Short mmCIF file of C-alpha atoms in Angstrom, two decimals:
data_model
loop_
_atom_site.label_atom_id
_atom_site.label_comp_id
_atom_site.label_asym_id
_atom_site.label_seq_id
_atom_site.Cartn_x
_atom_site.Cartn_y
_atom_site.Cartn_z
CA MET M 1 7.47 118.07 121.02
CA ILE M 2 10.45 119.65 119.78
CA PRO M 3 13.87 117.96 120.60
CA PHE M 4 16.63 119.61 122.06
CA ARG M 5 19.21 118.43 119.58
CA ILE M 6 18.66 116.03 116.66
CA TYR M 7 20.59 113.02 117.67
CA ALA M 8 23.51 112.41 115.54
CA GLY M 9 22.71 115.03 113.36
CA LEU M 10 20.46 112.42 111.22
CA GLY M 11 17.37 114.52 110.11
CA GLU M 12 14.23 115.66 112.36
CA GLU M 13 12.17 112.77 111.23
CA TYR M 14 14.29 109.97 113.38
CA SER M 15 13.76 112.66 116.10
CA GLU M 16 10.21 112.96 116.27
CA TYR M 17 8.77 112.38 119.70
CA ASN M 18 5.56 109.52 118.48
CA PHE M 19 8.32 108.33 116.25
CA ALA M 20 11.17 107.83 118.38
CA LYS M 21 11.94 104.58 120.06
CA THR M 22 14.03 105.50 122.41
CA VAL M 23 14.28 108.96 124.56
CA LEU M 24 17.56 110.47 125.87
CA ILE M 25 17.67 112.63 128.77
CA PRO M 26 20.74 114.43 129.08
CA VAL M 27 21.90 115.61 132.98
CA PRO M 28 25.02 117.85 133.05
CA TYR M 29 24.80 117.73 136.62
CA ASP M 30 28.68 117.88 138.52
CA GLY M 31 27.67 119.21 141.74
CA THR M 32 29.12 116.45 144.38
CA SER M 33 32.42 115.27 143.04
CA THR M 34 34.94 115.51 144.94
CA TRP M 35 38.06 115.66 142.37
CA GLY M 36 38.46 115.73 138.94
CA LYS M 37 35.48 118.30 137.64
CA GLY M 38 33.98 118.28 134.45
CA ALA M 39 31.14 115.92 134.09
CA ASP M 40 28.73 118.19 133.42
CA LYS M 41 30.44 119.00 130.23
CA GLY M 42 30.03 115.40 129.28
CA PRO M 43 26.52 115.58 127.59
CA GLU M 44 27.35 118.11 125.42
CA ALA M 45 31.18 116.63 124.33
CA PHE M 46 28.74 113.10 123.79
CA PHE M 47 26.25 114.91 121.36
CA ASP M 48 29.01 116.59 119.33
CA ALA M 49 30.56 113.22 119.23
CA SER M 50 28.14 111.51 117.90
CA ASP M 51 27.35 114.18 115.48
CA ASN M 52 30.63 112.95 113.78
CA MET M 53 30.26 109.11 113.88
CA GLU M 54 29.86 106.60 110.97
CA ILE M 55 25.90 105.40 111.55
CA TYR M 56 26.15 102.07 109.79
CA ASP M 57 26.72 99.19 112.87
CA ILE M 58 29.30 96.32 111.00
CA GLU M 59 27.98 93.64 113.65
CA THR M 60 24.29 93.94 113.64
CA ASP M 61 24.14 95.06 109.90
CA SER M 62 21.73 97.88 110.84
CA GLN M 63 21.44 101.29 111.24
CA PRO M 64 20.22 101.72 115.27
CA TYR M 65 19.18 105.87 114.84
CA GLN M 66 16.78 104.69 112.20
CA THR M 67 14.50 103.66 115.39
CA GLY M 68 14.58 106.87 116.56
CA VAL M 69 16.08 108.97 119.12
CA PHE M 70 14.24 111.81 121.09
CA ILE M 71 16.48 114.74 123.19
CA THR M 72 14.53 116.11 125.83
CA GLU M 73 15.87 119.07 127.05
CA PRO M 74 18.42 118.67 129.78
CA VAL M 75 17.25 118.10 133.59
CA SER M 76 19.14 121.53 134.88
CA GLU M 77 17.81 121.50 138.42
CA ASP M 78 21.10 121.90 140.49
CA SER M 79 19.63 123.89 143.63
CA SER M 80 20.80 120.67 146.02
CA PRO M 81 21.72 117.26 145.07
CA GLU M 82 18.65 115.68 146.57
CA ALA M 83 16.64 118.24 143.97
CA MET M 84 18.63 117.05 141.25
CA CYS M 85 17.16 113.57 141.63
CA ASP M 86 13.92 114.28 142.30
CA ALA M 87 13.79 116.10 139.43
CA VAL M 88 15.68 113.03 137.22
CA GLU M 89 13.17 111.09 138.95
CA ALA M 90 10.12 112.95 137.44
CA GLU M 91 11.36 113.25 133.85
CA THR M 92 12.11 109.35 133.81
CA ILE M 93 8.55 108.36 135.21
CA LYS M 94 6.83 110.75 132.57
CA HIS M 95 8.72 109.14 129.50
CA LEU M 96 8.41 105.48 130.93
CA LYS M 97 4.50 106.09 131.37
CA THR M 98 4.47 106.24 127.27
CA GLY M 99 6.10 103.12 127.00
CA LYS M 100 9.56 104.47 125.88
CA ILE M 101 13.03 103.21 125.82
CA VAL M 102 14.26 105.95 128.37
CA THR M 103 18.52 106.49 128.74
CA LEU M 104 20.29 109.15 130.24
CA PHE M 105 23.52 110.62 130.17
CA GLY M 106 25.10 112.50 132.63
CA GLY M 107 26.88 114.42 134.43
CA GLU M 108 28.27 112.39 137.76
CA HIS M 109 27.35 109.25 138.49
CA SER M 110 24.75 110.81 141.20
CA ILE M 111 22.05 111.20 138.23
CA SER M 112 21.59 107.54 138.25
CA ILE M 113 20.18 107.54 142.05
CA GLY M 114 16.79 109.30 140.63
CA ALA M 115 16.96 107.05 137.33
CA ILE M 116 16.76 104.00 139.34
CA ARG M 117 14.08 105.09 141.52
CA ALA M 118 12.01 105.72 138.13
CA PHE M 119 12.75 102.47 136.84
CA ALA M 120 12.09 100.28 140.04
CA LYS M 121 8.59 101.78 140.54
CA GLN M 122 8.06 101.18 136.70
CA PHE M 123 9.21 97.47 136.51
CA PRO M 124 8.89 95.05 139.92
CA ASN M 125 11.93 93.04 140.17
CA LEU M 126 13.88 94.98 138.12
CA SER M 127 18.02 94.16 138.36
CA VAL M 128 20.45 96.74 138.18
CA LEU M 129 23.95 95.77 135.71
CA HIS M 130 25.99 98.67 137.06
CA LEU M 131 29.60 98.93 135.62
CA ASP M 132 31.92 100.94 137.52
CA ALA M 133 35.23 100.82 138.94
CA HIS M 134 34.05 102.17 142.33
CA SER M 135 31.49 100.36 144.75
CA ASP M 136 29.50 103.71 145.37
CA LEU M 137 27.77 101.91 148.32
CA ARG M 138 27.92 104.75 150.46
CA PRO M 139 25.04 105.62 152.75
CA GLU M 140 26.11 109.18 152.51
CA TYR M 141 29.00 111.40 151.78
CA ASN M 142 29.67 114.94 152.57
CA GLY M 143 26.31 115.08 154.34
CA SER M 144 24.11 114.32 151.09
CA ALA M 145 22.55 110.34 150.47
CA CYS M 146 22.79 111.86 146.69
CA SER M 147 26.44 111.73 146.43
CA HIS M 148 28.05 110.10 143.10
CA ALA M 149 29.92 108.38 146.39
CA CYS M 150 26.26 107.05 146.92
CA ALA M 151 25.22 106.43 143.47
CA LEU M 152 23.85 102.69 143.98
CA HIS M 153 23.38 102.39 147.92
CA ASN M 154 19.57 102.55 147.23
CA ALA M 155 19.40 100.55 144.27
CA GLN M 156 20.85 97.67 146.66
CA LYS M 157 17.76 97.98 148.65
CA ILE M 158 15.56 98.20 145.79
CA THR M 159 16.58 96.26 143.18
CA ASN M 160 18.76 93.01 142.37
CA LEU M 161 22.00 94.95 142.34
CA ILE M 162 25.13 93.31 140.10
CA GLN M 163 28.02 94.99 140.23
CA VAL M 164 31.29 94.59 137.60
CA GLY M 165 34.58 96.07 136.83
CA ILE M 166 34.84 97.40 141.13
CA ARG M 167 38.33 97.76 142.11
CA SER M 168 38.63 100.49 144.27
CA MET M 169 36.31 101.46 147.54
CA ASP M 170 36.08 102.33 151.15
CA VAL M 171 35.84 99.97 154.09
CA VAL M 172 32.33 101.47 155.16
CA GLU M 173 30.73 100.35 152.12
CA LEU M 174 31.92 96.38 153.11
CA PRO M 175 28.60 96.26 155.00
CA PHE M 176 26.45 97.31 152.13
CA MET M 177 27.99 95.15 149.81
CA LYS M 178 26.88 91.50 148.24
CA LYS M 179 29.66 89.98 147.71
CA GLU M 180 28.23 87.16 145.80
CA ASN M 181 26.93 89.89 143.48
CA VAL M 182 30.28 91.66 142.97
CA PHE M 183 32.66 91.00 140.19
CA PHE M 184 35.61 92.49 140.90
CA ALA M 185 38.17 93.66 138.27
CA HIS M 186 40.37 91.53 139.80
CA GLN M 187 38.61 88.42 139.74
CA ILE M 188 37.21 88.82 136.22
CA GLN M 189 41.00 88.62 134.67
CA SER M 190 41.11 85.15 135.72
CA ASN M 191 37.89 83.78 135.50
CA PRO M 192 36.50 82.65 131.66
CA ASN M 193 33.17 82.22 132.52
CA TRP M 194 32.33 85.52 134.34
CA ILE M 195 29.96 86.91 131.68
CA SER M 196 27.93 83.92 131.87
CA GLN M 197 27.98 83.99 135.71
CA VAL M 198 26.97 87.78 135.43
CA VAL M 199 24.05 86.91 133.39
CA GLU M 200 22.59 84.30 135.16
CA LYS M 201 22.40 86.97 138.41
CA LEU M 202 20.30 89.26 136.77
CA GLY M 203 16.74 88.72 136.47
CA ASP M 204 14.51 89.30 133.18
CA THR M 205 14.06 92.79 133.44
CA VAL M 206 17.67 94.80 133.61
CA TYR M 207 18.67 98.35 133.74
CA ILE M 208 21.95 99.17 133.03
CA THR M 209 24.42 101.97 134.26
CA ILE M 210 27.81 102.77 133.08
CA ASP M 211 30.12 104.97 134.65
CA LEU M 212 33.01 105.22 132.50
CA ASP M 213 35.68 104.78 134.72
CA ALA M 214 34.78 101.27 134.71
CA PHE M 215 37.00 101.12 131.42
CA ASP M 216 40.90 101.29 131.72
CA PRO M 217 42.52 104.68 131.67
CA SER M 218 44.74 103.73 129.20
CA ILE M 219 41.23 103.58 126.34
CA LEU M 220 39.49 106.19 128.25
CA PRO M 221 41.15 108.52 130.34
CA GLY M 222 38.59 111.52 130.13
CA THR M 223 36.77 110.92 133.50
CA GLY M 224 36.97 112.38 136.94
CA THR M 225 38.45 109.27 138.78
CA PRO M 226 40.31 106.94 136.65
CA GLU M 227 41.47 103.92 138.45
CA PRO M 228 44.00 101.39 136.86
CA GLY M 229 43.54 97.81 136.27
CA GLY M 230 40.01 98.36 134.19
CA LEU M 231 37.87 97.01 131.73
CA LEU M 232 38.50 96.75 128.05
CA TRP M 233 36.11 97.31 125.03
CA TYR M 234 35.27 93.68 123.80
CA GLN M 235 34.88 92.80 127.13
CA VAL M 236 32.14 94.88 127.76
CA GLN M 237 30.86 94.66 124.26
CA ASP M 238 30.90 90.83 125.02
CA LEU M 239 28.86 91.25 128.30
CA LEU M 240 26.13 93.58 126.92
CA LYS M 241 25.86 91.24 123.58
CA LYS M 242 24.74 88.64 125.96
CA VAL M 243 22.80 90.47 128.41
CA PHE M 244 20.78 92.33 125.54
CA ALA M 245 20.36 89.01 123.66
CA THR M 246 19.09 87.21 126.56
CA LYS M 247 17.18 89.84 129.02
CA ASN M 248 14.54 92.45 128.58
CA VAL M 249 16.73 95.61 129.19
CA VAL M 250 14.38 98.66 130.06
CA GLY M 251 17.01 101.35 129.76
CA TRP M 252 20.21 102.38 130.74
CA ASP M 253 22.69 105.36 131.89
CA ILE M 254 26.22 106.54 130.92
CA ASN M 255 27.96 108.88 133.49
CA GLU M 256 31.28 110.50 134.36
CA LEU M 257 32.77 111.66 130.94
CA ALA M 258 35.04 114.25 131.87
CA PRO M 259 36.32 116.08 128.34
CA ILE M 260 39.81 116.28 128.26
CA GLU M 261 40.87 119.06 125.78
CA ASN M 262 41.68 118.68 122.48
CA MET M 263 42.07 114.63 123.26
CA PRO M 264 38.62 113.65 121.82
CA ALA M 265 38.81 110.00 122.37
CA SER M 266 37.00 109.33 124.98
CA GLU M 267 33.72 111.52 123.97
CA PHE M 268 33.83 109.44 120.97
CA PHE M 269 34.38 105.70 122.94
CA ALA M 270 31.04 107.12 124.63
CA ALA M 271 28.91 108.07 121.98
CA LYS M 272 30.11 105.01 119.77
CA LEU M 273 29.27 103.07 123.25
CA TYR M 274 25.73 104.48 123.55
CA TYR M 275 24.64 103.86 119.82
CA ARG M 276 26.26 99.98 119.90
CA MET M 277 23.95 99.75 122.89
CA LEU M 278 21.24 100.96 120.73
CA ALA M 279 21.93 98.63 118.06
CA MET M 280 22.18 95.78 120.66
CA LYS M 281 18.66 96.30 121.62
CA PHE M 282 16.69 96.53 118.04
CA SER M 283 19.01 95.16 115.86
#
């Protein structure tokens, strides 16, 4: 197979499908967002920023790109939210069956619905680590169960869902929330043991879904629904390092990058976050 793009601009030898340990599926979908638009432009901005990274990872003393990343053609289905989720699920399952680490870059957070359905079918007893400002537990929103506001509703039913950084939600989501599995942003600030407690609640096999508005808008403003009081870079790095070191992380997605013209910090942040996750997985 021919990659859609060469990851980080680093040569075809690292992007050949049979060589690459990781598959990256872009999903430039922004069909249900209700305020800030632009997540459909996230994957392209992410790729451009990735092309300009320095590719030596200091912490792990490694160059993660050398494990290989194959970038698929974007999932372009946008006739309905439901059709998009089905297309993402099918594409994800196709690559999971080859034994690859499958990752996705959105797009709005609704792309995770199809991805998590696929991972849950492939991995029994799956845990999902969800980093987000919003709980995303509505059963439906604006007539669709595949809205960005419903991104984790089904995951709550079919996986062990652990939510981190939540600081905005609607009262209608309360019946669907397992508060014992939620680490609210205001609680994290006064709990020095929150990372170990998150890890304890995760099972052995973990999928990670990251809405970039989990981070504080002071360090990542380029997202559709920024919320004050968010997580910081090294807080999340410390959490992810612990998870990757102690669990079998089988895949992840990153979503809701809405680039701001002439302000490339947010897309570079996203590119570096993805690259650091590669480093943690393969170092």
